[in-house]
XYZ file of C-alpha atoms in Angstrom:
566
model
C -18.488 -9.172 1.270
C -21.973 -10.335 0.824
C -22.877 -13.643 -0.821
C -24.012 -13.778 -4.486
C -27.269 -15.580 -4.716
C -28.057 -18.288 -7.329
C -31.356 -19.753 -7.388
C -32.324 -22.639 -9.615
C -35.266 -25.271 -10.148
C -35.168 -28.485 -11.594
C -37.654 -31.559 -11.897
C -35.181 -33.633 -10.014
C -32.066 -32.616 -8.102
C -29.292 -35.186 -7.460
C -26.930 -34.480 -4.646
C -23.523 -36.048 -5.190
C -21.862 -36.667 -8.557
C -20.128 -39.939 -7.362
C -20.999 -43.491 -8.793
C -24.647 -43.604 -8.068
C -25.200 -39.956 -8.619
C -23.849 -40.193 -12.258
C -26.090 -43.444 -12.873
C -29.088 -41.741 -11.590
C -28.592 -38.901 -13.818
C -27.985 -41.228 -16.814
C -31.141 -43.119 -16.067
C -33.033 -39.794 -15.850
C -31.367 -38.388 -19.083
C -33.423 -40.837 -21.462
C -36.568 -38.994 -20.654
C -37.063 -35.906 -22.829
C -38.245 -33.083 -21.221
C -37.051 -33.795 -17.811
C -34.967 -31.365 -16.134
C -32.040 -32.765 -13.959
C -29.689 -30.860 -11.693
C -26.450 -32.686 -10.300
C -24.383 -30.980 -7.635
C -20.989 -32.181 -6.859
C -18.619 -30.700 -4.023
C -15.548 -31.555 -6.071
C -15.784 -32.300 -10.043
C -17.658 -35.215 -11.187
C -14.673 -36.389 -13.556
C -12.904 -37.396 -10.503
C -14.969 -37.526 -7.617
C -16.358 -40.158 -5.079
C -15.021 -43.484 -4.364
C -13.997 -44.297 -8.157
C -11.822 -41.134 -8.360
C -8.696 -43.227 -8.495
C -10.084 -46.177 -10.199
C -10.655 -49.848 -9.416
C -9.218 -53.048 -10.713
C -12.227 -55.275 -10.167
C -16.137 -55.011 -10.059
C -16.670 -56.773 -6.809
C -20.239 -57.691 -7.223
C -21.271 -59.774 -10.426
C -23.575 -62.865 -10.941
C -21.242 -65.315 -12.704
C -22.688 -68.365 -14.572
C -24.160 -70.786 -12.374
C -25.085 -68.284 -9.820
C -28.238 -66.157 -9.123
C -29.113 -63.167 -7.372
C -30.604 -65.040 -4.541
C -27.215 -66.886 -4.237
C -25.871 -63.491 -3.640
C -28.486 -62.528 -0.947
C -27.600 -65.655 0.761
C -23.801 -64.571 0.732
C -24.417 -61.040 1.955
C -26.702 -62.510 4.751
C -24.242 -64.609 6.086
C -21.361 -62.100 5.668
C -23.568 -59.538 7.569
C -24.802 -61.789 10.327
C -28.355 -61.546 9.093
C -28.841 -57.822 9.578
C -29.647 -57.038 6.091
C -32.769 -55.947 3.931
C -33.455 -58.786 1.713
C -35.471 -56.812 -0.312
C -32.732 -54.403 -1.116
C -30.134 -56.633 -1.439
C -32.087 -58.697 -4.170
C -33.317 -55.803 -5.857
C -29.836 -54.417 -6.708
C -28.391 -57.999 -7.293
C -30.805 -58.500 -10.068
C -29.243 -55.393 -11.933
C -25.656 -56.186 -11.409
C -25.055 -57.781 -14.829
C -27.055 -55.436 -16.739
C -25.333 -52.392 -15.471
C -21.753 -54.201 -16.029
C -23.111 -54.587 -19.853
C -23.852 -50.851 -19.856
C -20.470 -49.919 -18.524
C -18.774 -51.940 -21.109
C -20.656 -50.270 -23.855
C -19.400 -46.810 -22.315
C -15.884 -48.160 -22.791
C -14.901 -49.835 -19.542
C -12.337 -52.681 -20.510
C -13.305 -55.863 -18.897
C -10.782 -58.639 -19.176
C -11.921 -61.870 -20.725
C -10.890 -65.536 -20.040
C -9.852 -68.079 -22.849
C -13.531 -68.786 -23.591
C -14.269 -65.206 -24.041
C -16.311 -64.825 -20.696
C -15.693 -62.371 -18.080
C -12.349 -63.136 -16.385
C -13.408 -64.138 -12.710
C -11.492 -63.102 -9.509
C -12.884 -64.989 -6.672
C -16.600 -66.035 -6.432
C -18.434 -62.801 -7.294
C -15.609 -60.562 -8.834
C -14.767 -59.970 -12.398
C -11.188 -58.305 -13.602
C -11.271 -54.807 -15.156
C -8.922 -52.171 -16.274
C -10.861 -49.475 -14.275
C -8.295 -46.530 -13.789
C -10.733 -44.295 -16.288
C -14.072 -45.711 -14.929
C -15.103 -42.465 -13.567
C -14.034 -40.243 -16.192
C -16.186 -42.642 -18.558
C -19.334 -42.017 -16.382
C -18.905 -38.268 -16.176
C -18.471 -37.933 -19.901
C -21.635 -39.634 -20.573
C -23.407 -37.587 -18.132
C -22.031 -34.581 -19.998
C -23.144 -35.883 -23.233
C -26.939 -35.632 -22.191
C -28.885 -32.830 -23.149
C -31.213 -32.553 -20.037
C -28.800 -32.694 -17.105
C -26.969 -29.694 -15.766
C -23.804 -30.243 -13.587
C -22.815 -27.834 -10.719
C -19.296 -28.667 -9.730
C -17.648 -27.381 -6.516
C -20.921 -26.784 -4.814
C -21.136 -28.034 -1.233
C -24.799 -28.799 -0.131
C -25.462 -28.179 3.620
C -29.290 -28.464 4.234
C -32.419 -29.751 2.582
C -35.108 -27.416 1.868
C -38.498 -28.598 3.318
C -42.063 -27.882 3.238
C -44.838 -29.587 5.046
C -42.483 -32.785 5.681
C -41.583 -32.952 2.212
C -37.986 -32.183 0.666
C -38.185 -29.851 -1.873
C -34.651 -28.826 -2.722
C -31.554 -27.945 -1.168
C -28.982 -25.161 -0.161
C -25.310 -24.940 -0.372
C -22.457 -23.002 -1.319
C -19.598 -22.826 -3.841
C -16.169 -23.748 -2.517
C -14.392 -21.708 -4.854
C -16.403 -18.014 -4.409
C -18.634 -16.576 -2.278
C -21.906 -17.937 -3.894
C -24.983 -19.260 -2.203
C -26.922 -21.638 -4.039
C -30.691 -22.219 -3.405
C -31.995 -25.184 -5.430
C -35.775 -26.113 -5.762
C -36.964 -29.556 -7.077
C -40.047 -31.778 -7.379
C -37.827 -34.664 -6.076
C -34.428 -35.140 -4.556
C -32.000 -37.946 -4.723
C -29.252 -38.119 -2.218
C -26.217 -40.158 -3.550
C -23.504 -38.416 -1.436
C -20.583 -40.596 0.365
C -20.465 -42.080 3.337
C -18.178 -41.020 6.503
C -14.445 -41.177 6.871
C -12.403 -39.091 9.226
C -14.535 -39.634 12.269
C -11.735 -41.529 14.156
C -7.958 -40.831 14.449
C -6.464 -42.497 11.449
C -3.806 -45.009 10.953
C -1.364 -42.575 9.343
C -1.392 -39.009 11.422
C -0.049 -35.769 10.300
C 0.941 -35.278 6.657
C -0.134 -38.699 5.639
C -3.402 -38.580 7.373
C -5.221 -38.765 3.885
C -3.736 -42.303 3.432
C -6.687 -44.071 4.233
C -9.148 -46.743 3.064
C -12.019 -44.578 2.347
C -12.010 -41.156 0.288
C -10.944 -38.594 3.079
C -13.203 -36.114 1.401
C -16.483 -38.106 2.063
C -17.165 -36.573 5.262
C -20.780 -38.051 5.978
C -22.458 -34.904 4.596
C -25.380 -37.178 2.937
C -25.973 -38.526 6.647
C -25.861 -35.326 8.311
C -28.456 -33.707 5.718
C -30.822 -36.387 6.566
C -30.412 -36.577 10.241
C -30.863 -32.813 10.535
C -34.108 -33.077 8.497
C -35.459 -35.805 10.665
C -34.948 -38.698 8.127
C -34.867 -42.184 9.927
C -31.514 -43.709 9.752
C -30.444 -47.368 10.181
C -27.502 -49.580 11.206
C -24.705 -46.958 12.049
C -23.562 -49.189 14.633
C -22.356 -51.694 11.824
C -19.298 -49.770 11.151
C -16.571 -50.821 8.574
C -13.046 -51.636 9.334
C -11.003 -52.636 6.271
C -8.306 -55.052 6.614
C -5.142 -53.346 4.470
C -1.511 -53.517 4.056
C 0.256 -52.023 6.666
C 1.276 -48.218 6.008
C 0.349 -48.032 2.653
C -3.311 -49.065 3.405
C -3.341 -50.735 0.097
C -6.158 -53.369 -0.843
C -5.231 -56.913 0.394
C -7.917 -58.890 -1.811
C -5.477 -58.763 -4.874
C -2.975 -60.707 -2.698
C -5.501 -63.043 -1.163
C -7.509 -63.779 -4.313
C -4.790 -63.111 -6.694
C -2.198 -65.219 -5.549
C -4.100 -67.371 -2.727
C -2.042 -65.768 0.094
C -3.245 -67.202 3.511
C -3.387 -64.805 6.755
C -0.832 -66.046 9.240
C 0.408 -64.687 12.424
C 3.926 -64.082 13.809
C 4.196 -67.850 14.419
C 3.322 -68.556 10.928
C -0.042 -70.094 11.823
C -3.140 -69.821 9.531
C -5.710 -68.276 12.086
C -8.813 -67.277 9.964
C -10.171 -70.740 10.652
C -10.533 -69.711 14.450
C -12.666 -66.649 13.585
C -14.567 -67.365 10.368
C -14.190 -66.279 6.742
C -16.690 -63.550 6.858
C -15.371 -60.094 6.268
C -15.872 -59.021 9.951
C -14.379 -62.391 11.200
C -11.282 -61.975 9.018
C -10.716 -58.458 10.470
C -11.239 -59.800 14.030
C -8.825 -62.366 13.484
C -6.124 -60.001 12.728
C -7.081 -57.854 15.676
C -7.343 -60.597 18.344
C -4.313 -62.298 17.505
C -2.215 -59.024 17.714
C -4.116 -58.238 21.024
C -3.265 -61.793 22.547
C 0.517 -61.295 21.507
C 0.759 -63.311 18.359
C 1.099 -60.540 16.088
C 2.140 -59.006 13.708
C 0.046 -60.733 11.300
C 0.583 -61.182 7.729
C -0.502 -62.363 4.206
C 1.614 -65.251 3.404
C 3.150 -64.335 0.177
C 6.906 -65.856 0.586
C 7.313 -68.536 -2.013
C 5.186 -67.287 -4.706
C 6.515 -67.536 -8.242
C 8.360 -64.712 -9.948
C 5.575 -64.459 -12.524
C 3.297 -63.554 -9.475
C 5.852 -61.277 -8.284
C 5.387 -59.309 -11.385
C 1.612 -59.411 -11.375
C 1.365 -58.014 -7.933
C 3.851 -55.208 -8.679
C 1.985 -54.255 -11.758
C -1.475 -54.559 -10.309
C -0.664 -52.390 -7.339
C 1.352 -49.640 -9.458
C -1.967 -49.240 -10.974
C -4.388 -49.088 -8.022
C -1.957 -48.343 -4.979
C 1.578 -47.295 -6.040
C 2.710 -46.974 -2.627
C 2.734 -50.546 -1.896
C 4.854 -51.201 -5.322
C 6.988 -48.470 -4.004
C 7.378 -50.196 -0.721
C 8.551 -53.359 -2.025
C 10.942 -51.781 -4.491
C 12.195 -49.700 -1.481
C 12.757 -52.517 0.798
C 14.900 -54.386 -1.851
C 12.416 -57.524 -1.366
C 9.716 -58.515 -3.724
C 6.396 -60.194 -2.563
C 8.006 -63.732 -2.720
C 10.641 -62.888 -0.286
C 8.700 -61.118 2.308
C 5.135 -61.418 3.810
C 2.876 -58.423 3.655
C 1.775 -57.095 7.160
C -1.799 -56.401 7.863
C -3.651 -53.833 9.957
C -6.871 -52.700 10.449
C -8.060 -49.170 9.450
C -9.950 -46.883 11.638
C -13.761 -47.385 11.725
C -15.816 -46.052 8.976
C -19.469 -45.311 8.216
C -20.164 -46.702 4.734
C -23.382 -48.066 3.541
C -21.588 -49.408 0.444
C -19.901 -52.103 2.494
C -22.289 -52.386 5.583
C -25.833 -51.725 6.217
C -25.472 -47.935 7.456
C -27.410 -45.059 6.060
C -31.251 -43.910 5.291
C -33.836 -46.384 6.043
C -35.436 -46.540 2.722
C -38.365 -48.714 1.299
C -37.640 -50.995 -1.828
C -37.879 -48.112 -4.212
C -35.260 -46.218 -2.081
C -37.642 -43.641 -1.044
C -36.591 -42.335 2.478
C -38.861 -41.562 5.281
C -39.049 -38.039 4.213
C -41.582 -37.436 1.131
C -39.733 -36.430 -2.002
C -36.356 -37.685 -0.971
C -34.656 -40.734 -2.236
C -31.167 -42.438 -1.175
C -28.814 -44.512 -3.222
C -25.305 -45.947 -2.614
C -23.224 -45.310 0.233
C -26.000 -43.426 1.965
C -28.753 -45.770 1.538
C -28.771 -48.387 4.353
C -29.866 -51.924 4.551
C -27.965 -53.589 1.672
C -24.203 -54.151 2.337
C -21.814 -55.289 -0.166
C -22.988 -53.059 -2.926
C -19.656 -51.993 -4.385
C -19.623 -50.401 -7.590
C -22.246 -52.336 -9.364
C -24.790 -52.007 -6.185
C -24.315 -48.219 -6.292
C -25.265 -47.977 -9.925
C -28.177 -50.501 -9.514
C -29.477 -48.333 -6.545
C -28.958 -45.013 -8.431
C -31.268 -46.547 -11.141
C -33.867 -47.845 -8.882
C -34.068 -44.383 -6.886
C -34.321 -42.585 -10.411
C -36.995 -44.849 -11.570
C -39.006 -44.490 -8.357
C -38.643 -40.790 -8.343
C -40.059 -40.721 -11.907
C -42.822 -42.841 -10.697
C -43.721 -40.379 -7.925
C -43.229 -37.067 -9.937
C -46.635 -36.489 -10.836
C -47.666 -36.160 -7.369
C -44.902 -33.884 -6.494
C -45.329 -30.209 -7.564
C -42.580 -27.678 -7.797
C -42.894 -25.552 -4.475
C -43.688 -22.072 -4.363
C -40.431 -19.729 -3.816
C -42.219 -17.750 -1.176
C -42.585 -20.609 1.125
C -39.015 -21.299 1.179
C -37.710 -17.840 1.762
C -37.406 -18.084 5.534
C -35.519 -21.286 5.486
C -33.095 -19.747 2.947
C -32.603 -16.314 4.904
C -31.723 -18.702 7.946
C -29.241 -20.802 6.036
C -27.474 -17.773 4.465
C -27.253 -16.056 7.977
C -25.424 -18.964 9.329
C -22.896 -18.885 6.482
C -22.320 -15.214 7.094
C -21.880 -15.749 10.530
C -19.144 -18.206 9.949
C -17.355 -15.723 7.766
C -17.965 -12.874 10.067
C -14.354 -11.576 11.092
C -13.850 -11.770 15.213
C -11.007 -12.124 17.602
C -13.118 -14.203 20.128
C -12.660 -17.522 18.088
C -9.832 -19.511 19.818
C -9.797 -22.541 17.724
C -9.692 -23.855 14.032
C -11.647 -26.341 12.382
C -8.632 -28.495 11.995
C -7.966 -28.408 15.825
C -11.490 -29.468 16.634
C -11.521 -32.218 14.005
C -8.518 -33.558 15.682
C -9.951 -33.345 19.133
C -13.023 -35.106 17.756
C -10.810 -37.791 16.372
C -9.046 -38.450 19.648
C -12.282 -38.514 21.353
C -13.629 -41.269 18.980
C -10.341 -43.143 19.045
C -10.153 -43.232 22.866
C -13.806 -43.695 23.893
C -15.906 -45.064 21.117
C -13.819 -48.128 19.827
C -10.975 -46.904 17.536
C -7.561 -48.366 16.686
C -6.143 -47.468 20.158
C -8.521 -49.768 21.845
C -8.699 -52.205 19.355
C -11.973 -51.379 18.516
C -13.448 -52.180 21.831
C -16.059 -50.026 23.863
C -18.089 -49.789 26.852
C -21.146 -48.028 27.675
C -19.127 -45.980 30.102
C -16.579 -44.767 27.362
C -19.537 -43.971 25.153
C -20.881 -41.683 27.712
C -17.624 -39.835 28.024
C -17.536 -39.566 23.980
C -20.931 -38.229 23.900
C -20.216 -35.562 26.471
C -17.125 -34.531 24.891
C -18.542 -34.397 21.367
C -21.530 -32.245 22.794
C -18.918 -29.797 23.969
C -17.163 -29.848 20.622
C -20.247 -29.401 18.661
C -21.078 -26.212 20.559
C -17.372 -24.862 19.904
C -17.999 -25.657 16.042
C -20.910 -23.326 16.115
C -18.662 -20.497 16.744
C -15.989 -21.342 14.271
C -14.996 -18.451 11.820
C -13.264 -18.658 8.296
C -12.186 -16.086 5.582
C -13.434 -17.547 2.579
C -15.603 -20.452 1.454
C -12.879 -22.886 1.351
C -12.687 -22.242 5.205
C -16.375 -22.614 5.324
C -16.118 -26.104 3.597
C -13.941 -27.292 6.427
C -16.412 -25.955 8.873
C -19.288 -27.613 7.734
C -17.374 -30.823 6.982
C -16.578 -30.885 10.746
C -20.047 -30.069 11.757
C -21.305 -33.050 9.650
C -18.718 -35.477 11.071
C -19.649 -34.764 14.533
C -23.577 -35.130 13.996
C -22.570 -38.648 12.525
C -20.349 -39.383 15.214
C -23.117 -38.468 17.717
C -25.468 -40.690 15.878
C -23.123 -43.420 15.847
C -22.577 -43.280 19.502
C -26.174 -43.628 19.868
C -26.233 -46.757 17.705
C -23.246 -48.210 19.362
C -25.005 -48.149 22.896
C -28.407 -49.273 21.450
C -27.083 -52.593 20.288
C -26.515 -54.501 23.225
C -24.494 -57.421 21.989
C -21.331 -57.888 19.720
C -22.324 -58.995 16.347
C -19.677 -57.922 14.344
C -16.547 -58.409 16.505
C -14.090 -57.263 13.783
C -15.736 -53.878 13.112
C -16.465 -53.227 16.873
C -16.367 -55.162 20.128
C -18.777 -54.187 22.976
C -16.987 -55.240 26.156
C -20.352 -54.932 28.283
C -22.113 -57.476 25.912
C -19.212 -59.679 24.262
C -21.583 -62.195 22.767
C -23.896 -62.604 19.767
C -27.566 -62.637 21.133
C -30.282 -63.878 18.821
C -32.801 -61.556 20.179
C -30.925 -58.789 18.713
C -31.737 -59.848 15.121
C -33.378 -56.508 14.357
C -32.612 -53.027 13.006
C -31.456 -50.384 15.244
C -32.699 -47.160 13.809
C -32.604 -43.495 14.812
C -34.351 -40.152 14.292
C -34.102 -36.609 15.285
C -36.954 -35.621 17.214
C -37.087 -32.192 18.958
C -33.352 -31.907 18.898
C -32.796 -35.545 20.561
C -31.763 -38.704 18.544
C -34.517 -41.421 19.341
C -33.610 -44.816 18.928
C -36.267 -47.025 16.894
C -36.053 -50.748 16.622
C -37.363 -52.434 13.449
C -38.003 -56.323 12.808
C -36.116 -57.767 9.831
C -37.599 -57.196 6.498
C -37.926 -60.138 4.187
C -40.351 -58.715 1.391
C -40.749 -55.644 -0.391
C -41.997 -52.389 1.590
C -43.280 -49.060 0.453
C -43.745 -46.266 2.693
C -47.005 -44.403 3.047
C -46.836 -40.663 3.457
C -49.352 -38.229 4.870
C -51.406 -36.247 2.165
C -49.539 -33.107 1.445
C -50.156 -30.259 -0.918
C -46.624 -29.193 -0.368
């Protein structure tokens, strides 16, 4: 059955209806006469990292602190590899976006003085189970924003080095979408599912990062030749064992310390950065002093109730685990484990190389949220801030970005459509499924590219093996077949993940030191080397990933694009 073709045009196209995407749309909606189109693989009401809600805003500037203080904190936590201009520009917007969230109906808890209730140094407490519905409802109330739910974007449309739209397909019916725009803002999520997860089989979805975030936003940019940065700064979350529930509520909420099996508090030996805490747990276990725990034995009965209630709201499986064991948190310590590695620019510095205005190296393309590199520790407010910055920058550039002529894009669109049809052409020659190839990819990454199996350790020889095997899996993926667009979605998710894995391996190999031991340990280069205080960037050139090194950026930068009438 042939694809039904839908063509649309807008002033600005937003790819990804998560936190940053919704906020970018709301920022643009204030400009009457501007047409905005949002595409989302799922449904913006419950999509992205906020789908299930959150119980805290993790990046807020409290009284007595400044955005410059937050910059120093992020620089320390990321061992210096950050973009000062990006972190500072988003930190300056943290409090204003929180105020707007409260106006939309978000419940923010207050202390006895009426100020926002703090949880730790930079966090405030919220009742955030409905935070994403609040955002999406605000988008739906606008008059000039159109939302296309259940559309998976696979390729940028480009003209003379400029991004002028995108192509995708419906995940529910056999419809292809060709969307033209004067400017495109990518706000898709990061990449989960690259490595074999903690919980295999029917529980494989029980992970730290949303399993439906497959690195599509990264893959779009890599294919189109955008410059990417710092993929080697992976993220490994420290979580409650088995349930993969958050640990911050325990560590910050009741002041629980990390202890090993001998009851020794060990974080002082490794440092208190996010990477240091993760490495401490991994290394204590590697050295035979595990398992490791959060020490909750002896907390009060009131704290017991607070923890049971808190996890029931955000990670019910942890509350159920306590109840099923017959022991409350005060009667048993909470075992810790690290997750499989992720590529997520909201927590680390991985993503598109952007200027201060969130322009990518491709003219007409902007990035915000998890796909924008250089600014770790964005969390919710950072994603909102970057969505706002990218939207405002696109508005500034819009007069110089005319809507492209349809005829110039027809050859690209025919080639993309042909690829969709090839994957849906019945054949008896395809010997594999996308699920089988995905599991093979995850095993390769786990065994040879620093997964859980190897305690996040890797060597150049192991990366060589991973690279060779991923090339074979990528070739097999081109011949995958499906019977409907849901199957086509899984094929493209696999292809996106494979491309991100190949980029990640190139970055891991290129940084010859171990700067973030908790996120990955290079056994060939086990120490920190000051000569590596730089960014490892990459770009796909003539089918080959080329590494580019960039010096640290302290001040604002703006990309200069070649003159183009396209």
